[in-house]
Every structure is written in structure tokens, then in C-alpha cells.
Amino acid sequence: MKSVSFTVILMTLLCVSGCGGNGQYDDIKAKMTEIQNGPKGRIKPPPEFKVYKAFAYSAAALRSPFEKPIEVELAALPQKRSNVKPDFNRPKEVLEQYGVDSLQMVGTLMRPGGTLFALVKTPDMGLHRVKEGNHVGRNFGKITAVNSNKIDLIEIVSDGQDGWVERPRTLVLRDD
């Protein structure tokens, strides 16, 4: 057993001594020495970073869009209730089936007795004679005056709070 261990040790020593210097690596050693003794390089300075500006949330005091809006009840203001209301029981006249905006005053007629009539054209090209007191339009309009160049009327419209208000309107003579 001694001879086997002695042989292994001897072989290892021969292998290690075979890889020895003999000047084969002198060029590598010279290059390493040259690099180590050469001028030292400069490292670039670190980049300068811009100063970070934090975002300031300015809508913090406003209502969140994810919450229900606050319901504010308006104080009921006492309002004067007028006694104005349309007469639903009277028979409708022909021109009450048209909106006032769709009617056109196209002329006037004078009777020998002095009554002035206005000529009103409808959207379907019908021509109608009207005088003071006639009703026109869908909003319970009543003609209050007929002149040579205009018709004055009062409409009764809803005020949006279960009441009615009077609204003045005018049909002007068209110069077509």
C-alpha cells in the first residue's frame, strides 16, 4: 500500500512541476504589470438629477366624484299666485292647433264698419282672418290688438309650479 501512495504523490509532483514557469507566461505577466503601472483612468462623475417637485393635489376640498352629491332643499319662497288660468271648457278655434311660431301675419283687411282684420297664414298654406278676441296658438293665446303691421296677443303658459302666467307675444307683418 505504501508503494501505491508513494506513486500517486510522485505523479502529482511531476504534473505540478511540469506546469511550472519555464517562461511561457512572461508576456501575460508583462502586460498585467504594464496595465497596473499605467495611467489611472478617470471615472465619469455621476449625472446630476433634476430636483423632484411633488404634485400638490388642489382639489382636496372639493366634492369627491365617488360620493353622492349633497341635496340642498330650496326654501319655499312665498309667491303670489295669480288667478290666471286657461278656460278648458270653451270650444277651440282653428288656429289653436298651430304653434304661434309657425303662424305668419301676411296682411290686413278693413271692413267699412271700421273693424280691422289680420290675415294669418298657417304652415299648410291656409289663410285665415282674425280679429281682436280670437284665440291662436297652442298656449291658449288670445288676440288683444290688431294693427296694420302687427298682432298683439297674450298666451297663458304653465309657470312650472302648478300655476299659470300670462306671456305677451307679437306676430309681425311679413314683407315677403
PDB file of C-alpha atoms in Angstrom:
ATOM      1  CA  MET A   1       0.000   0.000   0.000  1.00  0.00           C
ATOM      2  CA  LYS A   2       2.946   2.221   0.662  1.00  0.00           C
ATOM      3  CA  SER A   3       4.170   1.840  -2.840  1.00  0.00           C
ATOM      4  CA  VAL A   4       0.784   2.909  -4.335  1.00  0.00           C
ATOM      5  CA  SER A   5       0.557   6.073  -2.225  1.00  0.00           C
ATOM      6  CA  PHE A   6       4.158   6.879  -2.988  1.00  0.00           C
ATOM      7  CA  THR A   7       3.480   6.527  -6.711  1.00  0.00           C
ATOM      8  CA  VAL A   8       0.425   8.828  -6.554  1.00  0.00           C
ATOM      9  CA  ILE A   9       2.367  11.521  -4.704  1.00  0.00           C
ATOM     10  CA  LEU A  10       5.237  11.277  -7.138  1.00  0.00           C
ATOM     11  CA  MET A  11       2.935  11.595 -10.154  1.00  0.00           C
ATOM     12  CA  THR A  12       1.205  14.640  -8.662  1.00  0.00           C
ATOM     13  CA  LEU A  13       4.536  16.358  -8.050  1.00  0.00           C
ATOM     14  CA  LEU A  14       5.660  15.679 -11.590  1.00  0.00           C
ATOM     15  CA  CYS A  15       2.440  17.103 -13.024  1.00  0.00           C
ATOM     16  CA  VAL A  16       2.635  20.238 -10.923  1.00  0.00           C
ATOM     17  CA  SER A  17       6.279  20.778 -11.769  1.00  0.00           C
ATOM     18  CA  GLY A  18       5.507  20.263 -15.464  1.00  0.00           C
ATOM     19  CA  CYS A  19       3.075  23.233 -15.405  1.00  0.00           C
ATOM     20  CA  GLY A  20       5.770  25.382 -13.852  1.00  0.00           C
ATOM     21  CA  GLY A  21       7.016  28.738 -15.178  1.00  0.00           C
ATOM     22  CA  ASN A  22       9.669  27.950 -17.786  1.00  0.00           C
ATOM     23  CA  GLY A  23       8.954  31.496 -19.104  1.00  0.00           C
ATOM     24  CA  GLN A  24       5.806  30.571 -21.042  1.00  0.00           C
ATOM     25  CA  TYR A  25       3.631  33.165 -19.258  1.00  0.00           C
ATOM     26  CA  ASP A  26       6.097  36.006 -19.184  1.00  0.00           C
ATOM     27  CA  ASP A  27       4.189  38.001 -21.814  1.00  0.00           C
ATOM     28  CA  ILE A  28       0.968  37.855 -19.756  1.00  0.00           C
ATOM     29  CA  LYS A  29       2.810  38.918 -16.638  1.00  0.00           C
ATOM     30  CA  ALA A  30       4.393  41.834 -18.542  1.00  0.00           C
ATOM     31  CA  LYS A  31       1.026  43.028 -19.876  1.00  0.00           C
ATOM     32  CA  MET A  32      -0.526  42.877 -16.396  1.00  0.00           C
ATOM     33  CA  THR A  33       2.371  44.878 -14.958  1.00  0.00           C
ATOM     34  CA  GLU A  34       2.041  47.451 -17.756  1.00  0.00           C
ATOM     35  CA  ILE A  35      -1.688  47.884 -17.075  1.00  0.00           C
ATOM     36  CA  GLN A  36      -1.141  48.195 -13.337  1.00  0.00           C
ATOM     37  CA  ASN A  37       1.651  50.760 -13.740  1.00  0.00           C
ATOM     38  CA  GLY A  38      -0.119  52.709 -16.500  1.00  0.00           C
ATOM     39  CA  PRO A  39      -2.047  55.949 -16.043  1.00  0.00           C
ATOM     40  CA  LYS A  40      -5.086  55.620 -13.901  1.00  0.00           C
ATOM     41  CA  GLY A  41      -8.404  56.286 -15.714  1.00  0.00           C
ATOM     42  CA  ARG A  42     -10.978  58.785 -14.579  1.00  0.00           C
ATOM     43  CA  ILE A  43     -14.450  57.739 -13.668  1.00  0.00           C
ATOM     44  CA  LYS A  44     -17.186  59.965 -15.036  1.00  0.00           C
ATOM     45  CA  PRO A  45     -18.952  61.956 -12.376  1.00  0.00           C
ATOM     46  CA  PRO A  46     -22.487  60.776 -11.595  1.00  0.00           C
ATOM     47  CA  PRO A  47     -25.206  62.569 -13.571  1.00  0.00           C
ATOM     48  CA  GLU A  48     -26.961  65.453 -11.901  1.00  0.00           C
ATOM     49  CA  PHE A  49     -30.616  64.697 -11.336  1.00  0.00           C
ATOM     50  CA  LYS A  50     -33.388  67.264 -11.600  1.00  0.00           C
ATOM     51  CA  VAL A  51     -34.983  68.240  -8.359  1.00  0.00           C
ATOM     52  CA  TYR A  52     -38.260  66.357  -7.931  1.00  0.00           C
ATOM     53  CA  LYS A  53     -41.293  68.578  -7.476  1.00  0.00           C
ATOM     54  CA  ALA A  54     -44.033  66.816  -5.575  1.00  0.00           C
ATOM     55  CA  PHE A  55     -47.547  67.096  -7.034  1.00  0.00           C
ATOM     56  CA  ALA A  56     -49.854  69.197  -4.905  1.00  0.00           C
ATOM     57  CA  TYR A  57     -53.460  67.971  -5.132  1.00  0.00           C
ATOM     58  CA  SER A  58     -55.530  71.142  -5.039  1.00  0.00           C
ATOM     59  CA  ALA A  59     -58.986  69.607  -5.326  1.00  0.00           C
ATOM     60  CA  ALA A  60     -58.994  68.024  -1.888  1.00  0.00           C
ATOM     61  CA  ALA A  61     -61.584  70.492  -0.625  1.00  0.00           C
ATOM     62  CA  LEU A  62     -63.973  69.775  -3.499  1.00  0.00           C
ATOM     63  CA  ARG A  63     -66.673  67.118  -3.505  1.00  0.00           C
ATOM     64  CA  SER A  64     -65.464  63.614  -4.304  1.00  0.00           C
ATOM     65  CA  PRO A  65     -66.864  62.311  -7.585  1.00  0.00           C
ATOM     66  CA  PHE A  66     -67.430  58.943  -5.900  1.00  0.00           C
ATOM     67  CA  GLU A  67     -69.880  60.258  -3.303  1.00  0.00           C
ATOM     68  CA  LYS A  68     -73.496  61.249  -3.781  1.00  0.00           C
ATOM     69  CA  PRO A  69     -73.975  64.983  -4.210  1.00  0.00           C
ATOM     70  CA  ILE A  70     -75.371  66.869  -1.270  1.00  0.00           C
ATOM     71  CA  GLU A  71     -79.004  67.648  -1.809  1.00  0.00           C
ATOM     72  CA  VAL A  72     -79.944  71.155  -0.881  1.00  0.00           C
ATOM     73  CA  GLU A  73     -83.577  71.926  -0.441  1.00  0.00           C
ATOM     74  CA  LEU A  74     -84.544  75.347  -1.597  1.00  0.00           C
ATOM     75  CA  ALA A  75     -86.543  77.327   0.866  1.00  0.00           C
ATOM     76  CA  ALA A  76     -90.084  77.659  -0.311  1.00  0.00           C
ATOM     77  CA  LEU A  77     -90.489  81.299  -1.152  1.00  0.00           C
ATOM     78  CA  PRO A  78     -93.985  82.617  -0.816  1.00  0.00           C
ATOM     79  CA  GLN A  79     -95.085  83.595  -4.279  1.00  0.00           C
ATOM     80  CA  LYS A  80     -98.068  85.498  -5.371  1.00  0.00           C
ATOM     81  CA  ARG A  81    -100.487  83.163  -7.009  1.00  0.00           C
ATOM     82  CA  SER A  82    -102.365  84.751  -9.823  1.00  0.00           C
ATOM     83  CA  ASN A  83    -105.869  83.720 -10.666  1.00  0.00           C
ATOM     84  CA  VAL A  84    -104.880  83.343 -14.296  1.00  0.00           C
ATOM     85  CA  LYS A  85    -105.841  80.029 -15.799  1.00  0.00           C
ATOM     86  CA  PRO A  86    -106.989  78.931 -19.227  1.00  0.00           C
ATOM     87  CA  ASP A  87    -110.616  78.198 -19.994  1.00  0.00           C
ATOM     88  CA  PHE A  88    -110.613  74.498 -20.801  1.00  0.00           C
ATOM     89  CA  ASN A  89    -114.371  74.407 -21.459  1.00  0.00           C
ATOM     90  CA  ARG A  90    -114.603  76.839 -24.393  1.00  0.00           C
ATOM     91  CA  PRO A  91    -114.606  75.433 -27.926  1.00  0.00           C
ATOM     92  CA  LYS A  92    -111.221  75.515 -29.688  1.00  0.00           C
ATOM     93  CA  GLU A  93    -110.717  77.746 -32.715  1.00  0.00           C
ATOM     94  CA  VAL A  94    -108.985  76.633 -35.924  1.00  0.00           C
ATOM     95  CA  LEU A  95    -105.679  78.472 -35.311  1.00  0.00           C
ATOM     96  CA  GLU A  96    -105.230  76.898 -31.854  1.00  0.00           C
ATOM     97  CA  GLN A  97    -103.923  73.706 -33.444  1.00  0.00           C
ATOM     98  CA  TYR A  98    -100.748  75.549 -34.584  1.00  0.00           C
ATOM     99  CA  GLY A  99     -97.880  76.962 -32.549  1.00  0.00           C
ATOM    100  CA  VAL A 100     -97.617  80.767 -32.614  1.00  0.00           C
ATOM    101  CA  ASP A 101     -94.098  80.464 -34.062  1.00  0.00           C
ATOM    102  CA  SER A 102     -95.457  78.646 -37.112  1.00  0.00           C
ATOM    103  CA  LEU A 103     -98.088  81.302 -37.902  1.00  0.00           C
ATOM    104  CA  GLN A 104     -97.340  84.304 -40.166  1.00  0.00           C
ATOM    105  CA  MET A 105     -99.162  87.618 -40.438  1.00  0.00           C
ATOM    106  CA  VAL A 106     -99.353  88.380 -44.161  1.00  0.00           C
ATOM    107  CA  GLY A 107    -101.748  91.328 -44.349  1.00  0.00           C
ATOM    108  CA  THR A 108    -104.814  93.194 -43.041  1.00  0.00           C
ATOM    109  CA  LEU A 109    -108.397  93.871 -44.146  1.00  0.00           C
ATOM    110  CA  MET A 110    -110.609  96.780 -43.092  1.00  0.00           C
ATOM    111  CA  ARG A 111    -114.381  96.461 -43.122  1.00  0.00           C
ATOM    112  CA  PRO A 112    -116.479  99.528 -43.893  1.00  0.00           C
ATOM    113  CA  GLY A 113    -117.676  99.462 -40.280  1.00  0.00           C
ATOM    114  CA  GLY A 114    -114.109 100.089 -39.063  1.00  0.00           C
ATOM    115  CA  THR A 115    -113.220  96.562 -37.867  1.00  0.00           C
ATOM    116  CA  LEU A 116    -109.599  95.706 -38.708  1.00  0.00           C
ATOM    117  CA  PHE A 117    -108.880  92.059 -39.518  1.00  0.00           C
ATOM    118  CA  ALA A 118    -105.452  90.454 -39.847  1.00  0.00           C
ATOM    119  CA  LEU A 119    -104.665  87.752 -42.380  1.00  0.00           C
ATOM    120  CA  VAL A 120    -102.704  84.850 -40.890  1.00  0.00           C
ATOM    121  CA  LYS A 121    -101.035  82.110 -42.958  1.00  0.00           C
ATOM    122  CA  THR A 122    -100.672  78.609 -41.449  1.00  0.00           C
ATOM    123  CA  PRO A 123     -97.840  76.118 -42.143  1.00  0.00           C
ATOM    124  CA  ASP A 124    -100.120  74.167 -44.503  1.00  0.00           C
ATOM    125  CA  MET A 125    -100.616  77.388 -46.579  1.00  0.00           C
ATOM    126  CA  GLY A 126    -104.128  78.065 -45.277  1.00  0.00           C
ATOM    127  CA  LEU A 127    -105.160  81.730 -44.949  1.00  0.00           C
ATOM    128  CA  HIS A 128    -107.337  82.800 -42.011  1.00  0.00           C
ATOM    129  CA  ARG A 129    -108.927  86.089 -40.994  1.00  0.00           C
ATOM    130  CA  VAL A 130    -108.606  87.016 -37.294  1.00  0.00           C
ATOM    131  CA  LYS A 131    -109.640  89.964 -35.141  1.00  0.00           C
ATOM    132  CA  GLU A 132    -109.292  91.120 -31.564  1.00  0.00           C
ATOM    133  CA  GLY A 133    -110.665  88.466 -29.189  1.00  0.00           C
ATOM    134  CA  ASN A 134    -109.856  85.436 -31.383  1.00  0.00           C
ATOM    135  CA  HIS A 135    -107.715  82.626 -29.958  1.00  0.00           C
ATOM    136  CA  VAL A 136    -104.496  81.416 -31.635  1.00  0.00           C
ATOM    137  CA  GLY A 137    -101.634  79.071 -30.766  1.00  0.00           C
ATOM    138  CA  ARG A 138    -101.323  76.015 -28.567  1.00  0.00           C
ATOM    139  CA  ASN A 139    -100.709  78.026 -25.384  1.00  0.00           C
ATOM    140  CA  PHE A 140    -104.211  79.487 -25.036  1.00  0.00           C
ATOM    141  CA  GLY A 141    -103.266  82.705 -26.871  1.00  0.00           C
ATOM    142  CA  LYS A 142    -105.877  85.479 -27.148  1.00  0.00           C
ATOM    143  CA  ILE A 143    -105.502  88.388 -29.582  1.00  0.00           C
ATOM    144  CA  THR A 144    -105.547  91.697 -27.682  1.00  0.00           C
ATOM    145  CA  ALA A 145    -104.894  94.120 -30.553  1.00  0.00           C
ATOM    146  CA  VAL A 146    -104.700  94.098 -34.344  1.00  0.00           C
ATOM    147  CA  ASN A 147    -102.678  96.844 -36.037  1.00  0.00           C
ATOM    148  CA  SER A 148    -101.706  97.365 -39.657  1.00  0.00           C
ATOM    149  CA  ASN A 149     -98.247  95.850 -39.080  1.00  0.00           C
ATOM    150  CA  LYS A 150     -98.609  93.501 -36.071  1.00  0.00           C
ATOM    151  CA  ILE A 151    -100.884  91.345 -33.937  1.00  0.00           C
ATOM    152  CA  ASP A 152    -100.523  91.556 -30.145  1.00  0.00           C
ATOM    153  CA  LEU A 153    -101.647  88.572 -28.110  1.00  0.00           C
ATOM    154  CA  ILE A 154    -101.387  87.161 -24.594  1.00  0.00           C
ATOM    155  CA  GLU A 155    -100.591  83.486 -24.046  1.00  0.00           C
ATOM    156  CA  ILE A 156    -101.356  81.612 -20.834  1.00  0.00           C
ATOM    157  CA  VAL A 157     -98.494  79.228 -20.065  1.00  0.00           C
ATOM    158  CA  SER A 158     -97.632  76.995 -17.126  1.00  0.00           C
ATOM    159  CA  ASP A 159     -95.210  78.520 -14.587  1.00  0.00           C
ATOM    160  CA  GLY A 160     -93.761  75.084 -13.747  1.00  0.00           C
ATOM    161  CA  GLN A 161     -95.217  75.100 -10.218  1.00  0.00           C
ATOM    162  CA  ASP A 162     -98.831  74.096 -10.859  1.00  0.00           C
ATOM    163  CA  GLY A 163     -99.794  77.640 -11.776  1.00  0.00           C
ATOM    164  CA  TRP A 164    -100.283  79.769 -14.867  1.00  0.00           C
ATOM    165  CA  VAL A 165     -98.788  83.057 -16.060  1.00  0.00           C
ATOM    166  CA  GLU A 166     -99.584  85.416 -18.904  1.00  0.00           C
ATOM    167  CA  ARG A 167     -96.930  85.930 -21.563  1.00  0.00           C
ATOM    168  CA  PRO A 168     -97.209  88.661 -24.220  1.00  0.00           C
ATOM    169  CA  ARG A 169     -96.393  87.712 -27.839  1.00  0.00           C
ATOM    170  CA  THR A 170     -96.423  89.561 -31.137  1.00  0.00           C
ATOM    171  CA  LEU A 171     -96.890  88.431 -34.728  1.00  0.00           C
ATOM    172  CA  VAL A 172     -95.265  90.933 -37.091  1.00  0.00           C
ATOM    173  CA  LEU A 173     -96.316  91.539 -40.704  1.00  0.00           C
ATOM    174  CA  ARG A 174     -94.002  89.699 -43.105  1.00  0.00           C
ATOM    175  CA  ASP A 175     -92.627  91.610 -46.086  1.00  0.00           C
ATOM    176  CA  ASP A 176     -92.106  88.680 -48.488  1.00  0.00           C
TER     177      ASP A 176
END
